[in-house]
Amino acid sequence: MTLRFLHLADLHLDSPFAGLEQSMGLLPPRFAQASLAALTRAVDFAIQERVDAVLVAGDLYDRRDRSLRARLHWLGALERLHAAGIATFVAHGNHDPYEPVSAKAWPSSVHTFGPTHEEKVHQLPDGRTFRVQGVSFPQAAVTENLAVQFSRRGSEPTIGLLHCNVGRESGHRDYAPCTVDDLSAARLDYWALGHVHGARQYPLASGGLAAYPGNLQGRHALEPGPRGGLLVTLADGARPIATPVAFDTVRWLVRDVAIDGLTSVEAVAQALAQDASSVVAAEPDPERAFVLRFELTGSAPIVAALKPSVLSELEYGLTEKAQRFVVESVQLRAELPLPLDRLAEGGGLVAELVPWAKGALLQPRVEALGARTELESLVEALGRLRLDTEFLSSPEVIAEAARRAVRLLVEDPP
Ligand SMILES: [Mn+2]
């Protein structure tokens, strides 16, 4: 017997984009409606693929007040699935803790898990049967391990639906913490997880699979790249297969643009416009738009002209004309070049420091600084400059110290 599910989590419906508040008025409506449009795409996919069920592992809504627009859009999605004969299973998370009233308007094909763990045995029209266990967050902050409440109760394929933090991932609130071993011990076939916004898959020692699909639609620059759900196939005697499917209608990307060799702000603007065009041109889906964060890298004298106000102008200039992309920000990571070789000609301490400075500036990882003798001579050189050397505990710190030492020498030669 084979079953196919669409697994979604962290829809955060009607979530505003972070970092675009200033330019929201300039944006085409698709940017403000991205999270809702992504849900529409997920439902289109579920219907087209004729999946056996849709599993939703919490954080349907972004805010506790559950905007009416989000609720109506969610209801519309459920009604379409219902009309297509597809059951939906829902467990709530920390952004949308369980409220009995919320599910009242939903169609009868929606199975909502309450704040007490339970199992639902579900039979499809053709007689195939599977079990879904789940539990919803009763309030936002759940500190107990909910995974230990789950365990296999029958031979039918069994799925666990849970919003939780596996392995206590940092960057996410440590709610319903549990371990991969806890998940394996329950001997379920598949764990449909929610909470962690990056996609993760954990093959379990029990033979099962636990997975986070990641969120349905990226919401800021730290959620870049494709976002969507998992198409899960459960077949007898095999580990489940979970295949990512992108549903995001607006994709966040962080773009590195090297400005070495560019000699004017206009040239920088052109480089950014060109990079944005290449992103759009490489996207096969004409409906997908982008939010870009540019990071200017490299080393060029033009850095001196790239003041914060100029960076904002670059940002707005690009966004104004955009239909398929907008710019969240233009960030300066590039450095002013230092006249190192000329400095070295002078000999003495400066010449001694130049190779270090080059290493620090040209090799960000500073592998060259790992060698012991070189390290000692740098510390000695810095000591002669009367810089505090006690804190030189890592290659990165040494690189930064070398950079400062060189700046000092440039500004105030010995
Ligand atoms: Mn979430």
Short mmCIF file of C-alpha atoms and ligand atoms in Angstrom, two decimals:
data_model
loop_
_atom_site.label_atom_id
_atom_site.label_comp_id
_atom_site.label_asym_id
_atom_site.label_seq_id
_atom_site.Cartn_x
_atom_site.Cartn_y
_atom_site.Cartn_z
CA MET A 1 0.00 0.00 0.00
CA THR A 2 1.24 3.47 -0.86
CA LEU A 3 0.11 6.79 0.60
CA ARG A 4 0.97 10.30 -0.56
CA PHE A 5 0.69 13.41 1.60
CA LEU A 6 1.44 17.06 1.28
CA HIS A 7 3.21 18.21 4.46
CA LEU A 8 3.15 21.95 5.24
CA ALA A 9 4.17 23.93 8.30
CA ASP A 10 4.78 27.52 9.39
CA LEU A 11 2.45 29.17 6.90
CA HIS A 12 2.47 32.43 8.90
CA LEU A 13 -0.45 33.62 6.79
CA ASP A 14 -0.59 37.35 6.21
CA SER A 15 2.87 37.77 7.68
CA PRO A 16 4.39 41.13 6.79
CA PHE A 17 7.83 41.14 5.17
CA ALA A 18 10.46 42.33 7.62
CA GLY A 19 12.80 44.98 6.27
CA LEU A 20 10.44 46.29 3.57
CA GLU A 21 8.19 48.44 5.76
CA GLN A 22 9.67 51.64 4.28
CA SER A 23 9.04 50.74 0.67
CA MET A 24 5.81 48.72 1.03
CA GLY A 25 3.81 51.56 -0.54
CA LEU A 26 5.90 51.31 -3.69
CA LEU A 27 5.45 47.60 -4.10
CA PRO A 28 3.13 45.76 -6.46
CA PRO A 29 0.36 43.96 -4.46
CA ARG A 30 1.91 40.54 -4.99
CA PHE A 31 4.57 41.38 -2.40
CA ALA A 32 1.98 42.08 0.30
CA GLN A 33 -0.01 38.94 -0.55
CA ALA A 34 2.88 36.49 -0.92
CA SER A 35 2.04 34.23 2.04
CA LEU A 36 -1.58 33.88 0.88
CA ALA A 37 -0.58 33.23 -2.73
CA ALA A 38 1.86 30.52 -1.57
CA LEU A 39 -0.99 28.72 0.19
CA THR A 40 -3.09 28.89 -2.99
CA ARG A 41 -0.20 27.27 -4.87
CA ALA A 42 0.14 24.53 -2.26
CA VAL A 43 -3.59 23.75 -2.55
CA ASP A 44 -3.41 23.77 -6.37
CA PHE A 45 -0.58 21.25 -6.10
CA ALA A 46 -2.40 19.00 -3.61
CA ILE A 47 -5.46 18.87 -5.85
CA GLN A 48 -3.49 18.35 -9.03
CA GLU A 49 -1.40 15.57 -7.45
CA ARG A 50 -4.49 14.01 -5.84
CA VAL A 51 -2.66 13.53 -2.54
CA ASP A 52 -4.35 11.39 0.10
CA ALA A 53 -4.19 14.10 2.77
CA VAL A 54 -2.66 17.44 3.69
CA LEU A 55 -0.75 17.67 7.00
CA VAL A 56 -0.24 21.09 8.59
CA ALA A 57 2.19 21.24 11.54
CA GLY A 58 1.39 24.56 13.17
CA ASP A 59 1.89 28.31 12.83
CA LEU A 60 -0.93 28.75 10.32
CA TYR A 61 -1.25 32.33 11.41
CA ASP A 62 1.49 34.78 12.10
CA ARG A 63 -0.11 36.80 14.84
CA ARG A 64 -2.24 35.83 17.76
CA ASP A 65 -5.02 38.17 16.61
CA ARG A 66 -5.30 36.07 13.41
CA SER A 67 -6.13 38.68 10.79
CA LEU A 68 -9.49 38.21 9.14
CA ARG A 69 -7.81 38.19 5.76
CA ALA A 70 -5.61 35.26 6.87
CA ARG A 71 -8.57 33.37 8.36
CA LEU A 72 -10.73 33.80 5.27
CA HIS A 73 -7.93 32.75 2.98
CA TRP A 74 -7.25 29.68 5.10
CA LEU A 75 -10.94 28.79 5.11
CA GLY A 76 -11.05 29.11 1.31
CA ALA A 77 -8.07 26.74 1.03
CA LEU A 78 -9.75 24.17 3.29
CA GLU A 79 -12.98 24.39 1.31
CA ARG A 80 -11.15 23.74 -1.95
CA LEU A 81 -9.41 20.69 -0.45
CA HIS A 82 -12.73 19.50 0.97
CA ALA A 83 -14.43 19.81 -2.42
CA ALA A 84 -11.57 17.79 -3.96
CA GLY A 85 -12.11 15.03 -1.36
CA ILE A 86 -8.79 15.67 0.41
CA ALA A 87 -8.70 15.52 4.22
CA THR A 88 -6.60 18.01 6.15
CA PHE A 89 -4.96 17.36 9.53
CA VAL A 90 -3.96 20.37 11.62
CA ALA A 91 -1.92 20.77 14.81
CA HIS A 92 -1.33 24.27 16.18
CA GLY A 93 1.97 25.82 17.23
CA ASN A 94 3.32 28.74 19.21
CA HIS A 95 2.09 31.46 16.83
CA ASP A 96 -1.45 30.08 16.67
CA PRO A 97 -2.12 28.13 19.89
CA TYR A 98 -5.29 26.05 19.97
CA GLU A 99 -8.59 27.90 20.29
CA PRO A 100 -11.75 25.77 20.06
CA VAL A 101 -13.58 28.54 18.25
CA SER A 102 -11.07 28.79 15.41
CA ALA A 103 -11.93 25.41 13.91
CA LYS A 104 -15.71 25.79 14.11
CA ALA A 105 -16.12 27.22 10.63
CA TRP A 106 -13.88 24.64 8.99
CA PRO A 107 -15.28 21.88 6.73
CA SER A 108 -15.89 18.38 8.12
CA SER A 109 -12.86 16.96 6.27
CA VAL A 110 -10.53 18.95 8.55
CA HIS A 111 -9.22 17.12 11.61
CA THR A 112 -7.90 19.51 14.24
CA PHE A 113 -5.85 18.24 17.15
CA GLY A 114 -6.65 19.78 20.52
CA PRO A 115 -4.35 20.42 23.46
CA THR A 116 -4.46 16.74 24.52
CA HIS A 117 -2.58 14.15 22.46
CA GLU A 118 -4.88 11.89 20.44
CA GLU A 119 -4.89 9.53 17.48
CA LYS A 120 -7.26 9.67 14.54
CA VAL A 121 -7.78 6.58 12.39
CA HIS A 122 -8.64 7.69 8.87
CA GLN A 123 -10.07 5.54 6.11
CA LEU A 124 -9.86 6.67 2.48
CA PRO A 125 -12.81 5.94 0.13
CA ASP A 126 -10.89 3.02 -1.42
CA GLY A 127 -10.41 1.40 1.98
CA ARG A 128 -6.77 2.31 2.62
CA THR A 129 -6.38 3.26 6.27
CA PHE A 130 -3.78 5.31 8.11
CA ARG A 131 -3.38 6.83 11.55
CA VAL A 132 -2.44 10.37 12.47
CA GLN A 133 -1.40 11.31 16.00
CA GLY A 134 -1.09 14.90 17.05
CA VAL A 135 -1.34 17.54 19.72
CA SER A 136 -1.70 21.33 19.56
CA PHE A 137 0.03 23.95 21.68
CA PRO A 138 -2.52 25.07 24.33
CA GLN A 139 -0.57 28.33 24.71
CA ALA A 140 2.39 29.95 22.97
CA ALA A 141 5.10 28.84 25.38
CA VAL A 142 5.23 25.05 25.71
CA THR A 143 8.34 23.89 27.52
CA GLU A 144 7.49 20.21 27.99
CA ASN A 145 8.56 17.45 25.62
CA LEU A 146 5.37 16.59 23.70
CA ALA A 147 7.03 13.97 21.48
CA VAL A 148 7.16 11.44 24.34
CA GLN A 149 3.33 11.23 24.25
CA PHE A 150 3.43 9.61 20.80
CA SER A 151 3.74 5.87 20.13
CA ARG A 152 2.60 3.38 17.50
CA ARG A 153 -0.74 1.75 18.28
CA GLY A 154 -1.41 -0.36 15.20
CA SER A 155 0.05 -1.85 12.04
CA GLU A 156 -1.41 0.81 9.70
CA PRO A 157 0.93 3.57 8.49
CA THR A 158 1.18 6.10 11.34
CA ILE A 159 2.07 9.76 11.16
CA GLY A 160 2.93 12.13 14.00
CA LEU A 161 1.92 15.77 13.58
CA LEU A 162 3.79 18.10 15.92
CA HIS A 163 5.15 21.61 16.30
CA CYS A 164 8.41 21.19 18.22
CA ASN A 165 12.10 21.98 18.40
CA VAL A 166 14.13 18.87 17.57
CA GLY A 167 17.68 19.07 18.90
CA ARG A 168 17.03 22.44 20.57
CA GLU A 169 17.93 24.42 17.44
CA SER A 170 19.12 27.88 18.21
CA GLY A 171 17.45 30.67 16.27
CA HIS A 172 14.03 29.22 17.13
CA ARG A 173 12.25 29.45 20.47
CA ASP A 174 12.93 26.33 22.46
CA TYR A 175 9.31 25.19 22.61
CA ALA A 176 8.31 21.54 22.93
CA PRO A 177 11.97 20.50 22.85
CA CYS A 178 12.75 16.88 21.96
CA THR A 179 15.49 14.75 20.49
CA VAL A 180 15.77 12.62 17.34
CA ASP A 181 15.93 9.60 19.68
CA ASP A 182 12.53 10.57 21.18
CA LEU A 183 11.06 10.60 17.67
CA SER A 184 12.64 7.25 16.77
CA ALA A 185 11.41 5.63 20.02
CA ALA A 186 7.75 6.28 19.05
CA ARG A 187 8.16 3.92 16.04
CA LEU A 188 5.94 6.02 13.78
CA ASP A 189 6.43 5.92 10.03
CA TYR A 190 6.61 9.66 9.49
CA TRP A 191 6.84 12.73 11.69
CA ALA A 192 5.33 15.80 10.06
CA LEU A 193 7.08 18.52 12.05
CA GLY A 194 6.75 22.28 12.23
CA HIS A 195 8.52 25.20 13.94
CA VAL A 196 12.02 25.26 12.41
CA HIS A 197 11.78 27.48 9.32
CA GLY A 198 14.65 25.80 7.47
CA ALA A 199 14.00 22.44 5.78
CA ARG A 200 15.43 19.45 7.69
CA GLN A 201 15.10 15.68 7.34
CA TYR A 202 16.03 13.14 10.00
CA PRO A 203 16.12 9.47 8.94
CA LEU A 204 15.28 7.60 12.15
CA ALA A 205 16.93 4.46 13.56
CA SER A 206 13.42 2.96 13.72
CA GLY A 207 13.24 3.06 9.89
CA GLY A 208 10.93 6.07 9.84
CA LEU A 209 11.56 9.64 8.77
CA ALA A 210 11.03 12.95 10.55
CA ALA A 211 11.03 16.18 8.56
CA TYR A 212 10.53 19.92 8.68
CA PRO A 213 9.34 21.31 5.33
CA GLY A 214 10.52 24.80 6.39
CA ASN A 215 8.16 27.71 6.05
CA LEU A 216 5.80 28.09 3.13
CA GLN A 217 7.02 31.56 2.15
CA GLY A 218 10.22 33.37 3.21
CA ARG A 219 9.51 36.47 5.31
CA HIS A 220 12.87 38.23 5.55
CA ALA A 221 16.44 38.17 4.30
CA LEU A 222 17.43 35.46 6.78
CA GLU A 223 14.89 33.12 5.15
CA PRO A 224 16.36 33.08 1.65
CA GLY A 225 15.97 30.59 -1.19
CA PRO A 226 13.14 28.25 -2.17
CA ARG A 227 10.36 27.75 0.39
CA GLY A 228 7.39 25.39 0.26
CA GLY A 229 6.27 21.97 1.43
CA LEU A 230 7.12 18.27 1.22
CA LEU A 231 5.44 15.67 -0.95
CA VAL A 232 5.69 12.55 1.23
CA THR A 233 5.38 9.03 -0.14
CA LEU A 234 4.81 6.21 2.35
CA ALA A 235 5.18 2.70 0.93
CA ASP A 236 5.17 -0.62 2.74
CA GLY A 237 8.54 -1.70 4.08
CA ALA A 238 10.45 1.36 2.86
CA ARG A 239 11.63 4.54 4.53
CA PRO A 240 9.27 7.38 3.54
CA ILE A 241 10.48 9.73 0.82
CA ALA A 242 9.91 13.45 1.33
CA THR A 243 10.46 15.60 -1.77
CA PRO A 244 10.63 19.41 -1.43
CA VAL A 245 8.21 21.39 -3.61
CA ALA A 246 8.58 25.19 -3.81
CA PHE A 247 5.40 27.22 -3.35
CA ASP A 248 6.88 30.62 -2.57
CA THR A 249 5.63 33.32 -4.91
CA VAL A 250 8.17 35.86 -3.71
CA ARG A 251 11.68 34.59 -3.05
CA TRP A 252 14.22 36.27 -0.82
CA LEU A 253 17.84 36.15 -1.97
CA VAL A 254 21.08 37.56 -0.62
CA ARG A 255 23.31 38.56 -3.56
CA ASP A 256 27.05 39.18 -3.37
CA VAL A 257 28.13 41.80 -5.87
CA ALA A 258 31.89 42.43 -6.16
CA ILE A 259 32.71 46.06 -6.81
CA ASP A 260 36.44 45.63 -7.54
CA GLY A 261 37.29 47.74 -10.57
CA LEU A 262 34.13 49.89 -10.40
CA THR A 263 34.97 53.59 -10.38
CA SER A 264 31.62 55.38 -10.01
CA VAL A 265 28.35 55.11 -8.11
CA GLU A 266 26.61 54.84 -11.50
CA ALA A 267 28.71 51.77 -12.29
CA VAL A 268 27.70 50.24 -8.95
CA ALA A 269 24.03 50.96 -9.74
CA GLN A 270 24.44 49.29 -13.13
CA ALA A 271 26.12 46.25 -11.58
CA LEU A 272 23.20 45.87 -9.17
CA ALA A 273 20.58 46.29 -11.91
CA GLN A 274 22.40 43.73 -14.01
CA ASP A 275 22.57 41.25 -11.16
CA ALA A 276 18.84 41.70 -10.44
CA SER A 277 18.05 41.13 -14.13
CA SER A 278 20.11 37.95 -14.12
CA VAL A 279 18.14 36.64 -11.14
CA VAL A 280 14.83 37.29 -12.90
CA ALA A 281 16.10 35.88 -16.21
CA ALA A 282 17.25 32.64 -14.55
CA GLU A 283 13.81 32.01 -12.98
CA PRO A 284 11.68 29.71 -15.13
CA ASP A 285 8.46 30.53 -13.27
CA PRO A 286 7.05 33.82 -14.65
CA GLU A 287 4.84 34.23 -11.57
CA ARG A 288 7.71 34.27 -9.10
CA ALA A 289 9.08 37.61 -7.87
CA PHE A 290 12.13 38.36 -5.70
CA VAL A 291 13.22 40.44 -2.75
CA LEU A 292 16.95 41.03 -2.98
CA ARG A 293 19.46 41.99 -0.35
CA PHE A 294 22.67 43.13 -2.00
CA GLU A 295 25.98 42.79 -0.25
CA LEU A 296 28.74 44.77 -1.95
CA THR A 297 32.05 42.96 -1.56
CA GLY A 298 35.64 43.38 -2.68
CA SER A 299 37.89 46.37 -2.46
CA ALA A 300 37.78 49.61 -4.47
CA PRO A 301 38.31 53.36 -3.94
CA ILE A 302 34.60 53.94 -4.74
CA VAL A 303 33.84 52.61 -1.23
CA ALA A 304 34.60 56.12 0.04
CA ALA A 305 31.58 57.44 -1.91
CA LEU A 306 29.15 54.73 -0.79
CA LYS A 307 27.73 56.53 2.22
CA PRO A 308 24.51 55.25 3.84
CA SER A 309 22.40 57.85 2.00
CA VAL A 310 23.86 56.73 -1.33
CA LEU A 311 23.12 53.09 -0.49
CA SER A 312 19.48 54.02 0.26
CA GLU A 313 19.23 55.86 -3.05
CA LEU A 314 20.56 52.80 -4.86
CA GLU A 315 17.96 50.69 -3.04
CA TYR A 316 15.00 52.94 -3.89
CA GLY A 317 16.21 53.60 -7.44
CA LEU A 318 16.12 49.87 -8.19
CA THR A 319 12.86 49.18 -6.36
CA GLU A 320 10.95 52.02 -8.03
CA LYS A 321 11.20 50.47 -11.48
CA ALA A 322 10.73 46.92 -10.37
CA GLN A 323 7.88 44.57 -11.13
CA ARG A 324 9.53 41.20 -10.59
CA PHE A 325 11.97 42.23 -7.87
CA VAL A 326 12.44 44.75 -5.10
CA VAL A 327 15.53 45.58 -3.08
CA GLU A 328 15.40 45.18 0.67
CA SER A 329 18.77 46.85 1.23
CA VAL A 330 22.20 47.45 -0.21
CA GLN A 331 24.83 46.63 2.37
CA LEU A 332 28.45 47.58 2.23
CA ARG A 333 30.90 44.78 2.97
CA ALA A 334 33.58 46.06 0.59
CA GLU A 335 36.70 47.80 1.85
CA LEU A 336 38.86 50.68 0.79
CA PRO A 337 42.05 49.33 -0.74
CA LEU A 338 45.20 50.10 1.22
CA PRO A 339 48.38 51.01 -0.70
CA LEU A 340 50.17 48.01 0.76
CA ASP A 341 52.91 47.49 -1.78
CA ARG A 342 53.92 51.13 -1.65
CA LEU A 343 54.03 50.93 2.14
CA ALA A 344 56.25 47.85 1.98
CA GLU A 345 58.85 49.73 -0.04
CA GLY A 346 59.64 51.80 3.04
CA GLY A 347 61.02 48.76 4.87
CA GLY A 348 61.06 48.37 8.65
CA LEU A 349 58.07 47.44 10.74
CA VAL A 350 55.58 48.50 8.08
CA ALA A 351 57.17 46.18 5.54
CA GLU A 352 57.07 43.44 8.14
CA LEU A 353 53.34 43.89 8.61
CA VAL A 354 52.38 44.11 4.96
CA PRO A 355 52.31 40.34 4.30
CA TRP A 356 50.04 39.95 7.31
CA ALA A 357 47.80 42.71 6.17
CA LYS A 358 47.60 41.15 2.72
CA GLY A 359 46.81 37.82 4.26
CA ALA A 360 44.10 39.39 6.37
CA LEU A 361 42.62 41.46 3.58
CA LEU A 362 42.93 39.02 0.74
CA GLN A 363 42.23 35.76 2.51
CA PRO A 364 39.28 36.26 4.80
CA ARG A 365 39.79 32.85 6.32
CA VAL A 366 43.39 33.73 7.17
CA GLU A 367 44.75 30.22 6.84
CA ALA A 368 48.24 31.65 6.40
CA LEU A 369 48.09 33.09 9.89
CA GLY A 370 47.74 29.66 11.43
CA ALA A 371 51.48 28.91 11.24
CA ARG A 372 53.09 29.24 14.63
CA THR A 373 56.27 31.17 13.84
CA GLU A 374 54.43 33.69 11.68
CA LEU A 375 51.91 34.11 14.42
CA GLU A 376 54.62 34.87 16.94
CA SER A 377 56.30 37.43 14.75
CA LEU A 378 52.99 39.18 14.17
CA VAL A 379 52.26 39.30 17.89
CA GLU A 380 55.74 40.71 18.41
CA ALA A 381 55.22 43.31 15.69
CA LEU A 382 51.87 44.32 17.18
CA GLY A 383 53.51 44.49 20.59
CA ARG A 384 56.04 46.96 19.25
CA LEU A 385 53.13 49.06 18.06
CA ARG A 386 51.92 48.96 21.70
CA LEU A 387 48.68 47.23 20.70
CA ASP A 388 47.16 44.95 23.26
CA THR A 389 48.10 41.44 22.15
CA GLU A 390 46.53 39.49 24.98
CA PHE A 391 43.23 39.13 23.18
CA LEU A 392 44.79 37.62 20.05
CA SER A 393 43.08 34.29 20.53
CA SER A 394 42.04 33.27 17.03
CA PRO A 395 43.14 33.81 13.41
CA GLU A 396 40.10 36.05 12.91
CA VAL A 397 41.06 38.27 15.81
CA ILE A 398 44.66 38.39 14.61
CA ALA A 399 43.50 39.32 11.12
CA GLU A 400 41.41 42.13 12.56
CA ALA A 401 44.35 43.31 14.67
CA ALA A 402 46.62 43.25 11.61
CA ARG A 403 44.05 45.28 9.69
CA ARG A 404 43.93 47.84 12.48
CA ALA A 405 47.70 47.92 12.76
CA VAL A 406 48.02 48.63 9.05
CA ARG A 407 45.39 51.38 9.22
CA LEU A 408 47.29 52.90 12.11
CA LEU A 409 50.50 52.78 10.11
CA VAL A 410 48.80 54.34 7.09
CA GLU A 411 47.35 57.18 9.11
CA ASP A 412 50.32 57.71 11.36
CA PRO A 413 53.52 56.18 9.97
CA PRO A 414 56.28 55.50 12.52
MN MN B 1 6.89 29.32 12.74
#
